[in-house]
PDB file of N, CA and C and ligand atoms in Angstrom:
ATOM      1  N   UNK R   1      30.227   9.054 -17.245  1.00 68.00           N
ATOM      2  CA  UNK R   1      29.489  10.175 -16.650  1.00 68.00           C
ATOM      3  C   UNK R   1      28.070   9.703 -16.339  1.00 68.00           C
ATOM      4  N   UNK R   2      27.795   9.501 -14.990  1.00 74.00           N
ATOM      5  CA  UNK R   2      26.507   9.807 -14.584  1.00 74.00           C
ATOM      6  C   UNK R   2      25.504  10.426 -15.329  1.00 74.00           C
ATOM      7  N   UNK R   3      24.612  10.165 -15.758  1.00 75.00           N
ATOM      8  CA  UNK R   3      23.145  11.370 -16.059  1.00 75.00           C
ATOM      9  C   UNK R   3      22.565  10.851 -14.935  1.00 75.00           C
ATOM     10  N   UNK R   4      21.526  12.184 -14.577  1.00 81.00           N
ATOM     11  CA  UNK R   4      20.664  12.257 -13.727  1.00 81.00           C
ATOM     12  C   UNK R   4      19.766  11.374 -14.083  1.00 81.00           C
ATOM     13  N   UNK R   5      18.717  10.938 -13.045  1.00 90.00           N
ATOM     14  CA  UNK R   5      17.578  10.518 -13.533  1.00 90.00           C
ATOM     15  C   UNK R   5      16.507  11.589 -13.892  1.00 90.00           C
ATOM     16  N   UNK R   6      15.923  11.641 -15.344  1.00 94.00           N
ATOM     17  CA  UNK R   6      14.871  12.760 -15.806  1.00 94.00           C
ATOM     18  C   UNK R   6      13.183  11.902 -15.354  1.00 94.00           C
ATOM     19  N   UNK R   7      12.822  12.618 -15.945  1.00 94.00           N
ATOM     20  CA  UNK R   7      11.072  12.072 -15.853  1.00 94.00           C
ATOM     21  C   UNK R   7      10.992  11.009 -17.170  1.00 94.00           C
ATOM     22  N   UNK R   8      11.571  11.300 -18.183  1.00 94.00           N
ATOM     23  CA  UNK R   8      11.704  10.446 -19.477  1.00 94.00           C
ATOM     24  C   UNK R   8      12.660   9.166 -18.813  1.00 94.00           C
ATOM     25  N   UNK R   9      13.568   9.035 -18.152  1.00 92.00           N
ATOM     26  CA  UNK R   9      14.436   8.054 -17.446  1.00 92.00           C
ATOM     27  C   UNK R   9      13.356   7.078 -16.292  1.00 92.00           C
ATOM     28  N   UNK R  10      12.388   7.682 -15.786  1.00 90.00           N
ATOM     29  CA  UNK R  10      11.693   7.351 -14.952  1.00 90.00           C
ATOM     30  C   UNK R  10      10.751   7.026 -15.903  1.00 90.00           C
ATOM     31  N   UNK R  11      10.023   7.405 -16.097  1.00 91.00           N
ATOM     32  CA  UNK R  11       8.952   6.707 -17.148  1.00 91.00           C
ATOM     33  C   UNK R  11       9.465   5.032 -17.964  1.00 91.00           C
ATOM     34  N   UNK R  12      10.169   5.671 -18.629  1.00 90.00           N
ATOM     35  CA  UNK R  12      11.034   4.262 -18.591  1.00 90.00           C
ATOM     36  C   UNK R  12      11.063   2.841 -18.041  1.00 90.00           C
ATOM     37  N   UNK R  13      11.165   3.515 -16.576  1.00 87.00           N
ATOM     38  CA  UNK R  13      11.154   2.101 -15.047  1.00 87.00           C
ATOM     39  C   UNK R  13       9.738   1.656 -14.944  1.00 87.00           C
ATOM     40  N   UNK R  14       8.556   2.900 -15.807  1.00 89.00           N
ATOM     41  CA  UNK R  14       7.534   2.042 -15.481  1.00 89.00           C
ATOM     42  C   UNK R  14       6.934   3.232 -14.430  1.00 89.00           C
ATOM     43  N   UNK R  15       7.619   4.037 -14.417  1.00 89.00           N
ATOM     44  CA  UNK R  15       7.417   4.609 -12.860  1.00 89.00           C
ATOM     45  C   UNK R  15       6.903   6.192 -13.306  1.00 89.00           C
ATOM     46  N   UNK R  16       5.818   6.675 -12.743  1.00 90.00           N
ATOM     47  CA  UNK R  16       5.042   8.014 -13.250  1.00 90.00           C
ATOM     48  C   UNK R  16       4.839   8.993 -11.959  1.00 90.00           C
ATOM     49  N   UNK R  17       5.110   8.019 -10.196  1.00 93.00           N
ATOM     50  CA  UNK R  17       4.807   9.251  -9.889  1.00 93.00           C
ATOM     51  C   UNK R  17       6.314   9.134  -8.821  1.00 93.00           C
ATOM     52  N   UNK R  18       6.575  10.154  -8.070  1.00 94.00           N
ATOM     53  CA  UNK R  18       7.811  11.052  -7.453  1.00 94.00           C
ATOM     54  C   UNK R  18       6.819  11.478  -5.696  1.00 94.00           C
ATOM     55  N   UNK R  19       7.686  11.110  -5.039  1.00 94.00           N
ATOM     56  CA  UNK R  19       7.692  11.463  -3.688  1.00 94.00           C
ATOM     57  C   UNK R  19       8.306  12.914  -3.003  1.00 94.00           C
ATOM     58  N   UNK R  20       7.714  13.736  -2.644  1.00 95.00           N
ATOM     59  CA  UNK R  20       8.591  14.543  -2.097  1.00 95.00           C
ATOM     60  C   UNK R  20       8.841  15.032  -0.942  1.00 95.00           C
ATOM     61  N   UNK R  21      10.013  15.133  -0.410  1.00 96.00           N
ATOM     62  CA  UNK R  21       9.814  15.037   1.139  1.00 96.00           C
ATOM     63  C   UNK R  21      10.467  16.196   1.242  1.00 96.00           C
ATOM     64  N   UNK R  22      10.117  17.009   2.578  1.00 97.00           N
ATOM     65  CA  UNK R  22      10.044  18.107   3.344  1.00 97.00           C
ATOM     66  C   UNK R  22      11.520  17.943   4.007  1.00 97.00           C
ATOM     67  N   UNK R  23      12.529  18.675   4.364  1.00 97.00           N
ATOM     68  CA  UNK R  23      13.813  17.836   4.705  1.00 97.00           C
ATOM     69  C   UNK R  23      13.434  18.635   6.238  1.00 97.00           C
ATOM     70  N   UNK R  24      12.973  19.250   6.737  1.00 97.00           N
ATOM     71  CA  UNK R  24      12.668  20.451   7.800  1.00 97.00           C
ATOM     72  C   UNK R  24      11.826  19.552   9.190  1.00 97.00           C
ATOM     73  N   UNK R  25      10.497  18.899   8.096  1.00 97.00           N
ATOM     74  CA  UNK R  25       9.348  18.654   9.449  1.00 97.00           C
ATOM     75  C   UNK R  25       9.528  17.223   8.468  1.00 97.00           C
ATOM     76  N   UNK R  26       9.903  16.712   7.686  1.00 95.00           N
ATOM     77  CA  UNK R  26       9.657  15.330   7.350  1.00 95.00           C
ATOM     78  C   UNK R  26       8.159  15.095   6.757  1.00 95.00           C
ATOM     79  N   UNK R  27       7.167  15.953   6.288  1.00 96.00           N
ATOM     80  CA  UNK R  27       6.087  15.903   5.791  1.00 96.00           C
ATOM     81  C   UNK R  27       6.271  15.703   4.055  1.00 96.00           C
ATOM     82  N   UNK R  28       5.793  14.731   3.795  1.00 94.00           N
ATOM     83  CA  UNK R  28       5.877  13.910   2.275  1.00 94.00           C
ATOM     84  C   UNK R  28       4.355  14.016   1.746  1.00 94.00           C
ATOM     85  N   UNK R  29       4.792  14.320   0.335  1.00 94.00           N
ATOM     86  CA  UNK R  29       3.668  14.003  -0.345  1.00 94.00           C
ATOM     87  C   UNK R  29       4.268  13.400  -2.207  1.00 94.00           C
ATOM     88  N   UNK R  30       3.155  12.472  -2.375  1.00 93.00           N
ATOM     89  CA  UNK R  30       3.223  12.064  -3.789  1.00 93.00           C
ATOM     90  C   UNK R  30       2.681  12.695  -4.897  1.00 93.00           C
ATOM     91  N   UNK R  31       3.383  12.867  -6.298  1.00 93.00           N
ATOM     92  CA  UNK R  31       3.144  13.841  -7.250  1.00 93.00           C
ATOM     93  C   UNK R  31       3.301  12.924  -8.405  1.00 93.00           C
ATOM     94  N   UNK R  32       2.423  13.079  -9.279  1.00 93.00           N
ATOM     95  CA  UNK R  32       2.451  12.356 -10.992  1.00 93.00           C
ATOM     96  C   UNK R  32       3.615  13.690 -11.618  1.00 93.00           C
ATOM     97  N   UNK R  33       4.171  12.637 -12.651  1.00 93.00           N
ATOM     98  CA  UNK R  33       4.930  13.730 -13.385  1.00 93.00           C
ATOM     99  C   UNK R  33       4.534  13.653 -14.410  1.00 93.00           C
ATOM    100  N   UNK R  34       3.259  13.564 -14.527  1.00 91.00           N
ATOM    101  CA  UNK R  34       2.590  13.744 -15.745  1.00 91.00           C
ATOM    102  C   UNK R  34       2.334  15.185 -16.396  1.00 91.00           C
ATOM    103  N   UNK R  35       2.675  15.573 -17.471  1.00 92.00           N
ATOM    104  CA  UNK R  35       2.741  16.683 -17.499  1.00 92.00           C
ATOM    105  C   UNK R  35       4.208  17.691 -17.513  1.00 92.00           C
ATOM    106  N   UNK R  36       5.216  16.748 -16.901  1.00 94.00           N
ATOM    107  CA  UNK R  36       6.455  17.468 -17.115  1.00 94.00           C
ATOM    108  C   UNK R  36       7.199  17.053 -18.015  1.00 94.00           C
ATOM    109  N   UNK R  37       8.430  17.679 -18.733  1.00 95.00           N
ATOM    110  CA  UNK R  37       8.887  17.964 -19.865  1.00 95.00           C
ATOM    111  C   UNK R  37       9.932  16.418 -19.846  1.00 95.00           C
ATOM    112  N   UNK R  38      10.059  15.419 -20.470  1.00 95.00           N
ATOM    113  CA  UNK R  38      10.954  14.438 -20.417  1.00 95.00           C
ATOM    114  C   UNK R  38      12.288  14.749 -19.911  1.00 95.00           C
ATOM    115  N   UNK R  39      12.737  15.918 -20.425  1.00 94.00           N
ATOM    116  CA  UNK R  39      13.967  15.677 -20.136  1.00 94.00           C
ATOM    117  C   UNK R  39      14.544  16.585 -18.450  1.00 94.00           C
ATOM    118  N   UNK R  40      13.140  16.637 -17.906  1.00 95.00           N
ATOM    119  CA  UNK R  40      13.258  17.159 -16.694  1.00 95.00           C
ATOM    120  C   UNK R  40      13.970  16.485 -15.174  1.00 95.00           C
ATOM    121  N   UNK R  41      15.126  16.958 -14.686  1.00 94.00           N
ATOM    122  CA  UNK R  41      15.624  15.964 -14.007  1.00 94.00           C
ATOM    123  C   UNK R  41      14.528  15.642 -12.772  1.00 94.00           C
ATOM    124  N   UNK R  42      14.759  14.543 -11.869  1.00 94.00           N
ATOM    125  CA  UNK R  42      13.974  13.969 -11.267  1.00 94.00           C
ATOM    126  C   UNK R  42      14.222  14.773  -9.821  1.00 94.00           C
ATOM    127  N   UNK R  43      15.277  14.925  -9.583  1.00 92.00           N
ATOM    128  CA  UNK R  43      15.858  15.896  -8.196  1.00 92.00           C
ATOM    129  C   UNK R  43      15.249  17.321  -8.651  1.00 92.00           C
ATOM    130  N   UNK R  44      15.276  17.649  -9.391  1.00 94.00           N
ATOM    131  CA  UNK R  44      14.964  19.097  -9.479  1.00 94.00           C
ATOM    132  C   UNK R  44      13.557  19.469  -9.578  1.00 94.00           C
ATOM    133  N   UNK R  45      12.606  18.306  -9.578  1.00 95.00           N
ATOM    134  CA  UNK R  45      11.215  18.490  -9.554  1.00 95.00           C
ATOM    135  C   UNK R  45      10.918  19.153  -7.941  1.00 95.00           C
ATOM    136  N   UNK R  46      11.569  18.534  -7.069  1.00 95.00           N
ATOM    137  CA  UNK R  46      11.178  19.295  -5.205  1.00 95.00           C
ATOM    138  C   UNK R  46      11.094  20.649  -5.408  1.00 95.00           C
ATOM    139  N   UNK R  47      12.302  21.435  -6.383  1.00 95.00           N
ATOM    140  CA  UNK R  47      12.352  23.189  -6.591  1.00 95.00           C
ATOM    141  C   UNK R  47      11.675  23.587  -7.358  1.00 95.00           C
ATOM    142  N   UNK R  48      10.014  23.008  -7.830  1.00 94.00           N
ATOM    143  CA  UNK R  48       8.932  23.156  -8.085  1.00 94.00           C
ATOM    144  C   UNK R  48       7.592  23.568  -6.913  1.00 94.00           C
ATOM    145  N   UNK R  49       8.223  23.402  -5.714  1.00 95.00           N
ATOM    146  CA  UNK R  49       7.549  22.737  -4.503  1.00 95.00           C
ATOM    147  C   UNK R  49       7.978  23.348  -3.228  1.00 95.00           C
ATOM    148  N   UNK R  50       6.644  24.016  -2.425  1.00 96.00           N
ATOM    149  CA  UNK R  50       7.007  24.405  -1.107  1.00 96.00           C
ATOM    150  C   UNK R  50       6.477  23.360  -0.334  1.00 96.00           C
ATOM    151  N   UNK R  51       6.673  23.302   0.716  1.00 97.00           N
ATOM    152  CA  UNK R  51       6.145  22.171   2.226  1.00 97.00           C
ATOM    153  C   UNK R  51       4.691  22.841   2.425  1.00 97.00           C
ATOM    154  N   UNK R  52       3.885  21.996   2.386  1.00 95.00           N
ATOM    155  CA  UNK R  52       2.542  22.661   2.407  1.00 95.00           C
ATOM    156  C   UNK R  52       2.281  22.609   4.472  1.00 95.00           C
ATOM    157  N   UNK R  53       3.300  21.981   5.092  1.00 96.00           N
ATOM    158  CA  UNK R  53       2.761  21.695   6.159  1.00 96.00           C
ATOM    159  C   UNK R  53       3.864  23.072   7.145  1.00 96.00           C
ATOM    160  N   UNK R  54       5.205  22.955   6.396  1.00 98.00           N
ATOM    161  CA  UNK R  54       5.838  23.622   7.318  1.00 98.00           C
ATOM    162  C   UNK R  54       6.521  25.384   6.383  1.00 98.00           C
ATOM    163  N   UNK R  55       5.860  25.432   4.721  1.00 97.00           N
ATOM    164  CA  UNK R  55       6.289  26.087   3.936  1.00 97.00           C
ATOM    165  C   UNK R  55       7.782  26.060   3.175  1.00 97.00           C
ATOM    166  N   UNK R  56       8.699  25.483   3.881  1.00 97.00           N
ATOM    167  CA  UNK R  56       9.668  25.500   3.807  1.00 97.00           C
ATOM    168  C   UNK R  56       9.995  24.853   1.869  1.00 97.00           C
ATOM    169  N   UNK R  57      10.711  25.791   1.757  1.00 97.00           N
ATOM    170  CA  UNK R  57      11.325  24.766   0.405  1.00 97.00           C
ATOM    171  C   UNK R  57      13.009  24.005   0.417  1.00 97.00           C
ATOM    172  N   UNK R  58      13.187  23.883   1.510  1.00 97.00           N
ATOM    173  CA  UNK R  58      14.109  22.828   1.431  1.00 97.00           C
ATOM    174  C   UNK R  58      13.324  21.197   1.357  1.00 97.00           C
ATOM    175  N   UNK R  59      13.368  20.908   0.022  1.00 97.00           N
ATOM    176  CA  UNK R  59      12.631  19.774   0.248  1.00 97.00           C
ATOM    177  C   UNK R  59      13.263  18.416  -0.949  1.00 97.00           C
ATOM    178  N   UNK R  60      13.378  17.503  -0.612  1.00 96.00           N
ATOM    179  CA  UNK R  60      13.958  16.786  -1.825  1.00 96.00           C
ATOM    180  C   UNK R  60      12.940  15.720  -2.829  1.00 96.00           C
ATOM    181  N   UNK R  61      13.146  15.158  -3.789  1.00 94.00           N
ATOM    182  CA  UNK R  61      11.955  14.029  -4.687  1.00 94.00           C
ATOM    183  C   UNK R  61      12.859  13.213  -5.039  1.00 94.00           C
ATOM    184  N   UNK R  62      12.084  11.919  -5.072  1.00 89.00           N
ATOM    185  CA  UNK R  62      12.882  11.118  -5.003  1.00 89.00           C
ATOM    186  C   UNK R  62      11.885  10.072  -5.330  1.00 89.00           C
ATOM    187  N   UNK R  63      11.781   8.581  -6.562  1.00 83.00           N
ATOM    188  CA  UNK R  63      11.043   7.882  -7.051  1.00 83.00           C
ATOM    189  C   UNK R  63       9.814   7.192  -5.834  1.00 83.00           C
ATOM    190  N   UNK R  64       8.758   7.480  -6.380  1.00 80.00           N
ATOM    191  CA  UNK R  64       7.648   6.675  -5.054  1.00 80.00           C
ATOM    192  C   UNK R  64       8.063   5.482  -4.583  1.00 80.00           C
ATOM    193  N   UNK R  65       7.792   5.350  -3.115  1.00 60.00           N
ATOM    194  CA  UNK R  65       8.291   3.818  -2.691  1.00 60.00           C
ATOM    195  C   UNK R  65       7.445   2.799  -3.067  1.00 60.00           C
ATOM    196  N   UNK R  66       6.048   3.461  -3.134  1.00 61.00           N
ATOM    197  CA  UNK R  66       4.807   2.639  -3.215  1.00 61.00           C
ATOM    198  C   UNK R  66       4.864   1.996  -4.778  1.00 61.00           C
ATOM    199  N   UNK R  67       5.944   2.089  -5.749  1.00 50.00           N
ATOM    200  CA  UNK R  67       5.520   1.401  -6.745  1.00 50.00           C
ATOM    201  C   UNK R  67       6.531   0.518  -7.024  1.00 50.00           C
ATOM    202  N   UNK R  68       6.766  -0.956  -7.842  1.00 51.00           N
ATOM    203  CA  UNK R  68       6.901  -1.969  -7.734  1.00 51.00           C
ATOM    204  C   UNK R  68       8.640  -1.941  -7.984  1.00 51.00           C
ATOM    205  N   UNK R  69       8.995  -0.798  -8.567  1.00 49.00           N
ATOM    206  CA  UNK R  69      10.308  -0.864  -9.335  1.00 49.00           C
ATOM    207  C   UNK R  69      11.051   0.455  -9.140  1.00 49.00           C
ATOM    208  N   UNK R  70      10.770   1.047  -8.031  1.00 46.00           N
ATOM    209  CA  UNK R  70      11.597   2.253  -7.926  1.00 46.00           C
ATOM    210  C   UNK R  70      12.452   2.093  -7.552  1.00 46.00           C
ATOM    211  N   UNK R  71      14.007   2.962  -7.588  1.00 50.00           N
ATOM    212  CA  UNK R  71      15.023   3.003  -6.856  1.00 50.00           C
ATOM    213  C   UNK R  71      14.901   3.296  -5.996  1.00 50.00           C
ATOM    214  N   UNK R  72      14.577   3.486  -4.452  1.00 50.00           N
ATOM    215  CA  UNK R  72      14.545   3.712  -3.720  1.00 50.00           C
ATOM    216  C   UNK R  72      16.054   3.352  -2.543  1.00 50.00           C
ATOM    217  N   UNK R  73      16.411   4.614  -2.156  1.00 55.00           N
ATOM    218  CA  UNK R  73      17.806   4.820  -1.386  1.00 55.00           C
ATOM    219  C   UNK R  73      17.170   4.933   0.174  1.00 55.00           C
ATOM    220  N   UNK R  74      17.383   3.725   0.617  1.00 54.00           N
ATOM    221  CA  UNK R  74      17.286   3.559   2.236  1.00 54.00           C
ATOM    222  C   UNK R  74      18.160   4.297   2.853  1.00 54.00           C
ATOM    223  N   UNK R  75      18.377   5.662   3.216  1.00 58.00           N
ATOM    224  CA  UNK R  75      19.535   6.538   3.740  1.00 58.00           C
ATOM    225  C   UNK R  75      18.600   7.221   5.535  1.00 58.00           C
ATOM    226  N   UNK R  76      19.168   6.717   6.174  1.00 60.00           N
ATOM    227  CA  UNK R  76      18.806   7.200   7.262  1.00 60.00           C
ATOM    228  C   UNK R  76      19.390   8.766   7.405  1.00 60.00           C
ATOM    229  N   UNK R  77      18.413   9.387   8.257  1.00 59.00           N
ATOM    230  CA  UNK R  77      19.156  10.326   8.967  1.00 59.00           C
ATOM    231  C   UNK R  77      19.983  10.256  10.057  1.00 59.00           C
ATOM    232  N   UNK R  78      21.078  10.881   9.908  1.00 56.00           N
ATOM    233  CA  UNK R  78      22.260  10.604  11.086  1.00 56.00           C
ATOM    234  C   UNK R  78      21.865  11.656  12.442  1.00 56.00           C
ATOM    235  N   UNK R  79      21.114  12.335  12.047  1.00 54.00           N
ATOM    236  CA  UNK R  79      20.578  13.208  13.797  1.00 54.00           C
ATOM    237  C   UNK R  79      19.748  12.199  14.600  1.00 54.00           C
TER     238      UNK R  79
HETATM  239 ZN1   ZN E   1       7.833  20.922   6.061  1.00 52.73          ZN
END
């Protein structure tokens, strides 16, 4: 069984802050998860979060690219 990745799972990698992207207008911003509860999953931090550019809360998080050891999932959009 899979576990999610939490903020305690991420911390772990070394890794403290989370990207979150806007799935609507594509407007991203970076967030410390400093401050959130370890066992908080890492996907579920975005439903903390509206789009400050387009409001929208369809939005997903996903480990910063900018740091040395994130997972980062190269997934294009198919539109
Ligand atoms: Zn947006």
């Amino acid at each position: 069984m899979v576990q999610p990745a939490t903020v305690a799972s991420h911390r772990a990698l070394g890794l403290s802050r989370v990207e979150i992207w806007c799935n609507v207008c594509i407007h991203n911003a970076e967030i410390s998860t400093d401050g959130l509860p370890d066992d908080f999953p890492i996907p579920d931090i975005c439903l903390r979060y509206r789009c400050s550019k387009c409001g929208s809360k369809n939005l997903m998080s996903r480990p910063s690219v900018h740091e040395p050891r994130g997972h980062v999932t190269r997934k294009r959009d198919v539109s």
